[in-house]
Backbone as CSV, one residue per row, in Angstrom:
resi,resn,N_x,N_y,N_z,CA_x,CA_y,CA_z,C_x,C_y,C_z
1,MET,128.392,109.020,90.794,127.252,108.416,90.123,125.955,108.546,91.000
2,THR,124.879,108.919,90.348,123.661,109.033,91.047,122.688,107.903,90.630
3,VAL,121.605,107.789,91.423,120.601,106.789,91.050,120.119,106.905,89.582
4,ASP,119.970,108.168,89.109,119.526,108.440,87.767,120.583,107.919,86.729
5,ASP,121.804,107.700,87.084,122.759,107.226,86.140,122.860,105.726,86.171
6,ILE,122.126,104.975,86.964,122.281,103.600,87.136,121.375,102.868,86.123
7,ASP,121.950,102.004,85.310,121.113,101.175,84.454,121.076,99.831,85.051
8,LEU,119.953,99.514,85.720,119.753,98.248,86.359,119.939,97.036,85.421
9,THR,119.392,97.207,84.207,119.439,96.167,83.259,120.822,95.744,82.946
10,GLU,121.687,96.782,82.692,123.118,96.463,82.407,123.787,95.861,83.640
11,LEU,123.532,96.348,84.818,124.144,95.785,85.956,123.740,94.342,86.111
12,GLY,122.454,93.966,85.867,121.981,92.689,85.945,122.649,91.751,84.917
13,ARG,122.898,92.274,83.717,123.615,91.515,82.643,125.028,91.237,83.106
14,ARG,125.671,92.239,83.684,127.082,92.040,84.119,127.187,90.954,85.265
15,LEU,126.106,91.011,86.072,126.203,89.948,87.253,125.861,88.619,86.640
16,THR,124.969,88.483,85.701,124.692,87.226,85.053,125.947,86.689,84.346
17,ALA,126.625,87.563,83.608,127.815,87.147,82.905,128.904,86.749,83.929
18,PHE,129.085,87.419,84.956,130.074,87.185,85.988,129.775,85.784,86.544
19,ALA,128.548,85.532,86.947,128.183,84.145,87.464,128.404,83.012,86.345
20,ALA,127.983,83.322,85.185,128.147,82.323,84.099,129.500,81.937,83.770
21,ALA,130.377,82.880,83.805,131.795,82.662,83.555,132.491,81.750,84.627
22,ARG,131.967,81.808,85.792,132.391,81.006,86.889,131.691,79.719,87.122
23,ASP,130.581,79.500,86.336,129.650,78.380,86.410,128.955,78.338,87.782
24,TRP,128.529,79.518,88.251,127.878,79.728,89.467,126.341,79.696,89.347
25,GLU,125.806,79.644,88.184,124.357,79.743,87.876,123.585,78.612,88.617
26,GLN,124.334,77.405,88.672,123.663,76.297,89.324,123.332,76.574,90.833
27,TYR,124.011,77.452,91.406,123.756,77.878,92.834,122.748,79.027,92.936
28,HIS,122.479,79.664,91.866,121.633,80.899,92.005,120.110,80.498,91.861
29,THR,119.684,79.703,92.830,118.171,79.340,92.903,117.623,80.508,93.658
30,PRO,116.278,80.671,93.560,115.627,81.763,94.326,115.949,81.574,95.807
31,LYS,115.833,80.355,96.427,116.126,80.097,97.854,117.506,80.588,98.155
32,ASN,118.478,80.186,97.399,119.831,80.580,97.718,120.017,82.101,97.680
33,LEU,119.446,82.674,96.602,119.661,84.110,96.418,119.055,84.924,97.578
34,VAL,117.777,84.524,97.935,117.105,85.142,99.082,117.911,84.988,100.383
35,ALA,118.480,83.823,100.625,119.260,83.569,101.746,120.549,84.488,101.781
36,ALA,121.226,84.518,100.607,122.372,85.439,100.547,121.998,86.865,100.706
37,LEU,120.906,87.276,100.122,120.336,88.709,100.276,120.192,88.953,101.734
38,SER,119.596,88.094,102.520,119.306,88.257,103.902,120.611,88.412,104.649
39,VAL,121.591,87.564,104.371,122.944,87.602,105.019,123.566,88.920,104.829
40,GLU,123.578,89.415,103.528,124.167,90.672,103.256,123.443,91.879,103.878
41,ALA,122.125,91.811,103.906,121.327,92.849,104.639,121.712,92.922,106.105
42,SER,121.957,91.709,106.636,122.310,91.596,108.138,123.720,92.170,108.320
43,GLU,124.629,91.971,107.373,125.998,92.555,107.498,125.868,94.031,107.392
44,LEU,124.910,94.598,106.563,124.769,96.078,106.631,124.237,96.514,107.957
45,LEU,123.251,95.811,108.470,122.679,96.065,109.755,123.807,96.087,110.858
46,GLU,124.659,95.156,110.749,125.699,95.079,111.754,126.539,96.294,111.955
47,ILE,126.721,97.056,110.823,127.537,98.306,110.910,126.770,99.313,111.689
48,PHE,125.435,99.300,111.674,124.646,100.367,112.437,124.127,99.862,113.756
49,GLN,124.241,98.633,114.176,123.615,97.931,115.216,123.703,98.792,116.499
50,TRP,124.858,99.161,116.894,124.985,99.782,118.285,125.134,101.271,118.157
51,LEU,124.948,101.839,117.000,125.100,103.301,116.865,123.922,104.037,117.370
52,THR,124.125,105.188,117.884,122.937,106.039,118.263,122.357,106.623,116.935
53,PRO,121.133,107.095,116.930,120.676,107.731,115.740,121.572,108.769,115.160
54,GLU,122.181,109.642,116.043,123.146,110.655,115.593,124.307,110.080,114.961
55,GLN,124.855,109.010,115.605,126.085,108.334,114.901,125.794,107.695,113.663
56,SER,124.623,107.084,113.542,124.257,106.433,112.244,124.071,107.468,111.212
57,ALA,123.595,108.711,111.456,123.400,109.735,110.500,124.724,110.221,109.934
58,ARG,125.875,109.989,110.748,127.169,110.515,110.344,128.106,109.350,109.868
59,VAL,127.668,108.101,109.664,128.309,106.994,109.323,129.159,107.179,108.102
60,MET,128.710,107.966,107.195,129.515,108.063,105.942,130.586,109.121,106.027
61,ASP,130.661,109.847,107.180,131.787,110.822,107.462,133.083,110.123,107.636
62,ASP,133.085,108.897,108.086,134.342,108.127,108.314,134.662,107.309,107.125
63,PRO,135.811,107.526,106.532,136.177,106.790,105.266,136.051,105.257,105.476
64,GLY,136.504,104.703,106.575,136.432,103.249,106.852,135.047,102.784,106.913
65,SER,134.177,103.395,107.691,132.846,102.854,107.756,132.045,103.182,106.466
66,ALA,132.338,104.264,105.799,131.742,104.611,104.526,131.976,103.466,103.489
67,HIS,133.219,103.098,103.375,133.604,101.956,102.578,132.779,100.665,102.845
68,ARG,132.803,100.320,104.070,132.020,99.119,104.510,130.607,99.203,104.105
69,VAL,129.909,100.379,104.394,128.474,100.608,104.072,128.225,100.459,102.582
70,GLU,129.123,101.062,101.838,129.077,101.006,100.325,129.176,99.524,99.879
71,ASP,130.134,98.757,100.394,130.326,97.375,100.047,129.064,96.522,100.350
72,GLU,128.522,96.788,101.500,127.326,95.960,101.900,126.131,96.352,101.114
73,ILE,125.973,97.625,100.805,124.884,98.059,99.933,125.087,97.453,98.597
74,ALA,126.251,97.436,98.010,126.556,96.798,96.736,126.145,95.319,96.776
75,ASP,126.558,94.644,97.866,126.215,93.127,98.024,124.786,92.943,98.071
76,VAL,123.969,93.741,98.772,122.531,93.626,98.844,121.902,93.861,97.497
77,LEU,122.338,94.916,96.778,121.776,95.232,95.478,122.177,94.169,94.444
78,ALA,123.304,93.618,94.536,123.789,92.537,93.637,122.846,91.280,93.703
79,TYR,122.749,90.857,95.025,121.840,89.746,95.170,120.406,89.911,94.875
80,LEU,119.912,91.178,95.077,118.544,91.502,94.748,118.344,91.515,93.182
81,LEU,119.378,92.030,92.478,119.314,92.041,90.992,119.332,90.674,90.433
82,GLN,120.218,89.815,91.081,120.372,88.414,90.577,118.979,87.653,90.848
83,LEU,118.371,87.922,91.947,117.043,87.365,92.242,116.050,87.795,91.267
84,CYS,116.074,89.040,90.985,115.119,89.574,89.980,115.265,88.833,88.641
85,THR,116.546,88.666,88.275,116.784,87.978,86.987,116.270,86.650,86.917
86,VAL,116.554,85.863,88.026,116.095,84.410,88.057,114.606,84.340,88.050
87,LEU,113.919,85.305,88.714,112.520,85.192,88.846,111.734,85.943,87.695
88,GLY,112.442,86.655,86.851,111.818,87.491,85.781,111.121,88.661,86.305
89,VAL,111.648,89.322,87.336,110.996,90.578,87.916,111.764,91.725,87.458
90,ASP,110.996,92.705,86.872,111.696,94.018,86.586,111.757,94.831,87.843
91,PRO,112.877,94.962,88.495,112.940,95.666,89.790,112.429,97.174,89.764
92,ALA,112.739,97.872,88.690,112.327,99.299,88.573,110.754,99.321,88.405
93,ALA,110.180,98.457,87.592,108.802,98.436,87.493,108.090,97.955,88.829
94,ALA,108.659,97.013,89.515,108.079,96.615,90.769,108.129,97.664,91.759
95,LEU,109.193,98.452,91.850,109.369,99.577,92.782,108.364,100.710,92.389
96,ALA,108.265,101.016,91.159,107.306,101.981,90.715,105.820,101.604,91.118
97,ALA,105.422,100.312,90.944,104.091,99.835,91.276,103.965,99.964,92.790
98,LYS,104.919,99.595,93.501,104.755,99.666,95.006,104.668,101.100,95.487
99,ILE,105.400,101.974,94.877,105.270,103.433,95.334,103.831,103.898,95.057
100,GLU,103.321,103.563,93.885,102.005,103.969,93.623,101.013,103.404,94.560
101,ARG,101.058,102.095,94.865,100.162,101.460,95.862,100.338,102.212,97.298
102,ASN,101.540,102.544,97.621,101.696,103.164,98.963,101.172,104.580,98.900
103,GLU,101.272,105.260,97.803,100.711,106.585,97.734,99.261,106.586,97.843
104,SER,98.587,105.541,97.442,97.078,105.381,97.614,96.749,104.853,99.027
105,ARG,97.574,103.999,99.577,97.288,103.447,100.885,97.646,104.425,101.938
106,PHE,98.609,105.285,101.843,99.084,106.178,102.764,99.028,107.607,102.265
107,PRO,97.796,108.224,102.265,97.659,109.606,101.698,98.425,110.627,102.581
108,VAL,98.815,111.662,101.990,99.416,112.768,102.755,98.438,113.255,103.867
109,PRO,98.764,113.399,105.055,97.847,113.855,106.119,97.309,115.191,105.685
110,GLY,95.927,115.338,105.859,95.244,116.612,105.515,95.012,116.762,104.042
111,ALA,95.376,115.799,103.178,95.065,115.917,101.749,93.883,115.187,101.395
112,GLY,93.019,114.952,102.304,91.767,114.191,101.930,92.113,112.707,102.252
113,GLY,91.037,111.895,102.387,91.222,110.563,102.777,91.467,110.336,104.186
114,GLY,91.225,109.160,104.728,91.411,108.937,106.125,92.687,108.148,106.389
115,GLY,92.676,107.413,107.511,93.837,106.525,107.838,93.904,105.384,106.838
116,ARG,94.955,104.592,107.006,95.219,103.470,106.218,94.205,102.405,106.548
117,THR,93.650,101.643,105.595,92.778,100.549,105.887,93.649,99.316,106.080
118,ASP,93.080,98.450,106.825,93.859,97.259,107.209,93.682,96.063,106.274
119,GLY,92.980,96.243,105.214,92.819,95.124,104.232,91.574,94.293,104.594
120,ALA,91.048,94.488,105.897,89.832,93.705,106.215,88.605,94.703,106.280
121,GLY,88.803,95.893,105.782,87.798,96.959,105.783,87.936,97.904,106.890
122,GLY,88.605,97.671,107.979,88.762,98.462,109.093,89.864,99.531,108.886
123,THR,89.815,100.430,109.764,90.900,101.435,109.647,91.903,101.319,110.676
124,ASP,93.140,101.248,110.407,94.275,101.106,111.284,94.515,102.535,111.873
125,THR,94.353,102.615,113.182,94.630,103.864,113.891,95.948,103.970,114.531
126,GLY,96.699,102.881,114.534,98.062,102.915,115.205,97.988,102.654,116.659
127,VAL,96.842,102.390,117.203,96.697,102.066,118.628,97.307,100.850,119.000
128,GLY,98.101,100.785,120.038,98.676,99.570,120.501,100.103,99.400,120.174
129,GLY,100.718,100.321,119.497,102.098,100.242,119.195,102.865,101.589,119.383
130,ASP,103.779,101.791,118.472,104.413,103.083,118.601,103.767,104.079,117.635
131,SER,104.395,105.292,117.447,103.749,106.312,116.737,103.719,106.219,115.239
132,ARG,104.391,105.093,114.714,104.378,104.865,113.261,102.923,104.512,112.770
133,PRO,102.610,104.763,111.579,101.329,104.278,111.105,101.261,102.804,111.272
134,GLY,100.183,102.286,111.866,100.011,100.862,112.006,100.481,100.246,113.256
135,GLY,101.044,101.080,114.141,101.494,100.619,115.415,102.936,100.156,115.466
136,GLY,103.404,99.516,114.454,104.810,99.281,114.233,105.620,98.520,115.104
137,THR,105.162,97.607,115.981,105.998,96.891,116.929,106.519,95.548,116.418
138,GLY,105.863,94.966,115.463,106.324,93.627,115.039,105.768,92.538,115.953
139,ALA,105.049,92.857,117.009,104.571,91.872,117.947,103.096,92.034,118.117
140,GLY,102.337,92.242,117.054,100.933,92.435,117.144,100.558,93.819,116.630
141,GLY,101.215,94.803,117.069,101.027,96.149,116.509,99.557,96.624,116.553
142,GLY,98.701,96.174,117.474,97.387,96.695,117.545,96.464,95.929,116.737
143,ARG,96.890,94.924,116.042,95.967,94.032,115.202,95.956,92.607,115.775
144,ALA,94.781,92.152,115.936,94.647,90.723,116.304,95.319,89.828,115.370
145,GLY,96.323,89.089,115.814,96.967,88.041,114.929,97.877,88.646,113.910
146,GLY,98.018,89.931,113.806,98.875,90.493,112.738,100.027,91.231,113.259
147,GLY,101.236,90.984,112.736,102.367,91.664,113.041,102.546,92.938,112.213
148,VAL,103.308,93.905,112.647,103.555,95.097,111.913,105.064,95.183,111.637
149,VAL,105.477,95.364,110.452,106.866,95.474,110.086,107.291,96.900,109.940
150,ALA,108.614,97.165,109.925,109.029,98.475,109.842,108.448,99.158,108.605
151,GLY,108.091,100.473,108.805,107.335,101.112,107.782,105.828,101.133,107.969
152,GLY,105.378,100.366,108.982,104.040,100.494,109.348,102.997,99.509,108.606
153,GLY,103.396,98.760,107.746,102.541,97.823,107.076,102.255,96.624,107.825
154,ALA,101.301,95.871,107.396,100.978,94.577,108.138,102.140,93.603,107.771
155,ALA,102.074,92.501,108.542,103.197,91.479,108.337,103.116,91.170,106.844
156,GLY,104.287,91.104,106.185,104.378,90.898,104.723,104.154,92.050,103.928
157,GLU,103.812,93.132,104.439,103.626,94.487,103.677,104.675,95.404,104.039
158,SER,104.850,96.426,103.363,105.766,97.455,103.733,105.229,98.904,103.292
159,ALA,105.320,99.789,104.164,104.820,101.159,103.702,105.980,101.856,103.002
160,THR,107.224,101.413,103.199,108.402,102.051,102.606,108.925,101.263,101.616
161,PRO,109.044,101.687,100.293,109.725,100.830,99.367,111.111,100.416,99.755
162,GLY,111.403,99.132,99.584,112.694,98.654,99.942,112.674,97.987,101.273
163,GLU,111.522,98.001,101.948,111.531,97.316,103.201,110.675,96.066,103.068
């Protein structure tokens, strides 16, 4: 199965029916679903935590670790879809809109346009952190009072869809 074969709406319906049949809807508040999503994302991270970049690139070569990765990805996606259902968010539309914003905010180098603007009218040069756009350290990242998250965006933003 590929991403093109996935019907997010149908998967969301199946998850809703699964929870309803067990009377779990009462627990599916946005707060609880976000907490569960965070836990499952952490369980996915745990698989990769102490691997080298090379080992992490080969994690799917081992059937045991591949199964664990797939299970945790499924758990993350399940909670994300349930959260979208409860909040009335279309995940595909939200992702498409985010990609469009990022394509505007982060133009292809050399294709015209300058660096990313920081939202206050200034240009973020990446000074003060690592080599990712925006500095990327999470502890200031070259901006007074602003943290930078993975993907190079300001705190609360993400340059990479899904982050």
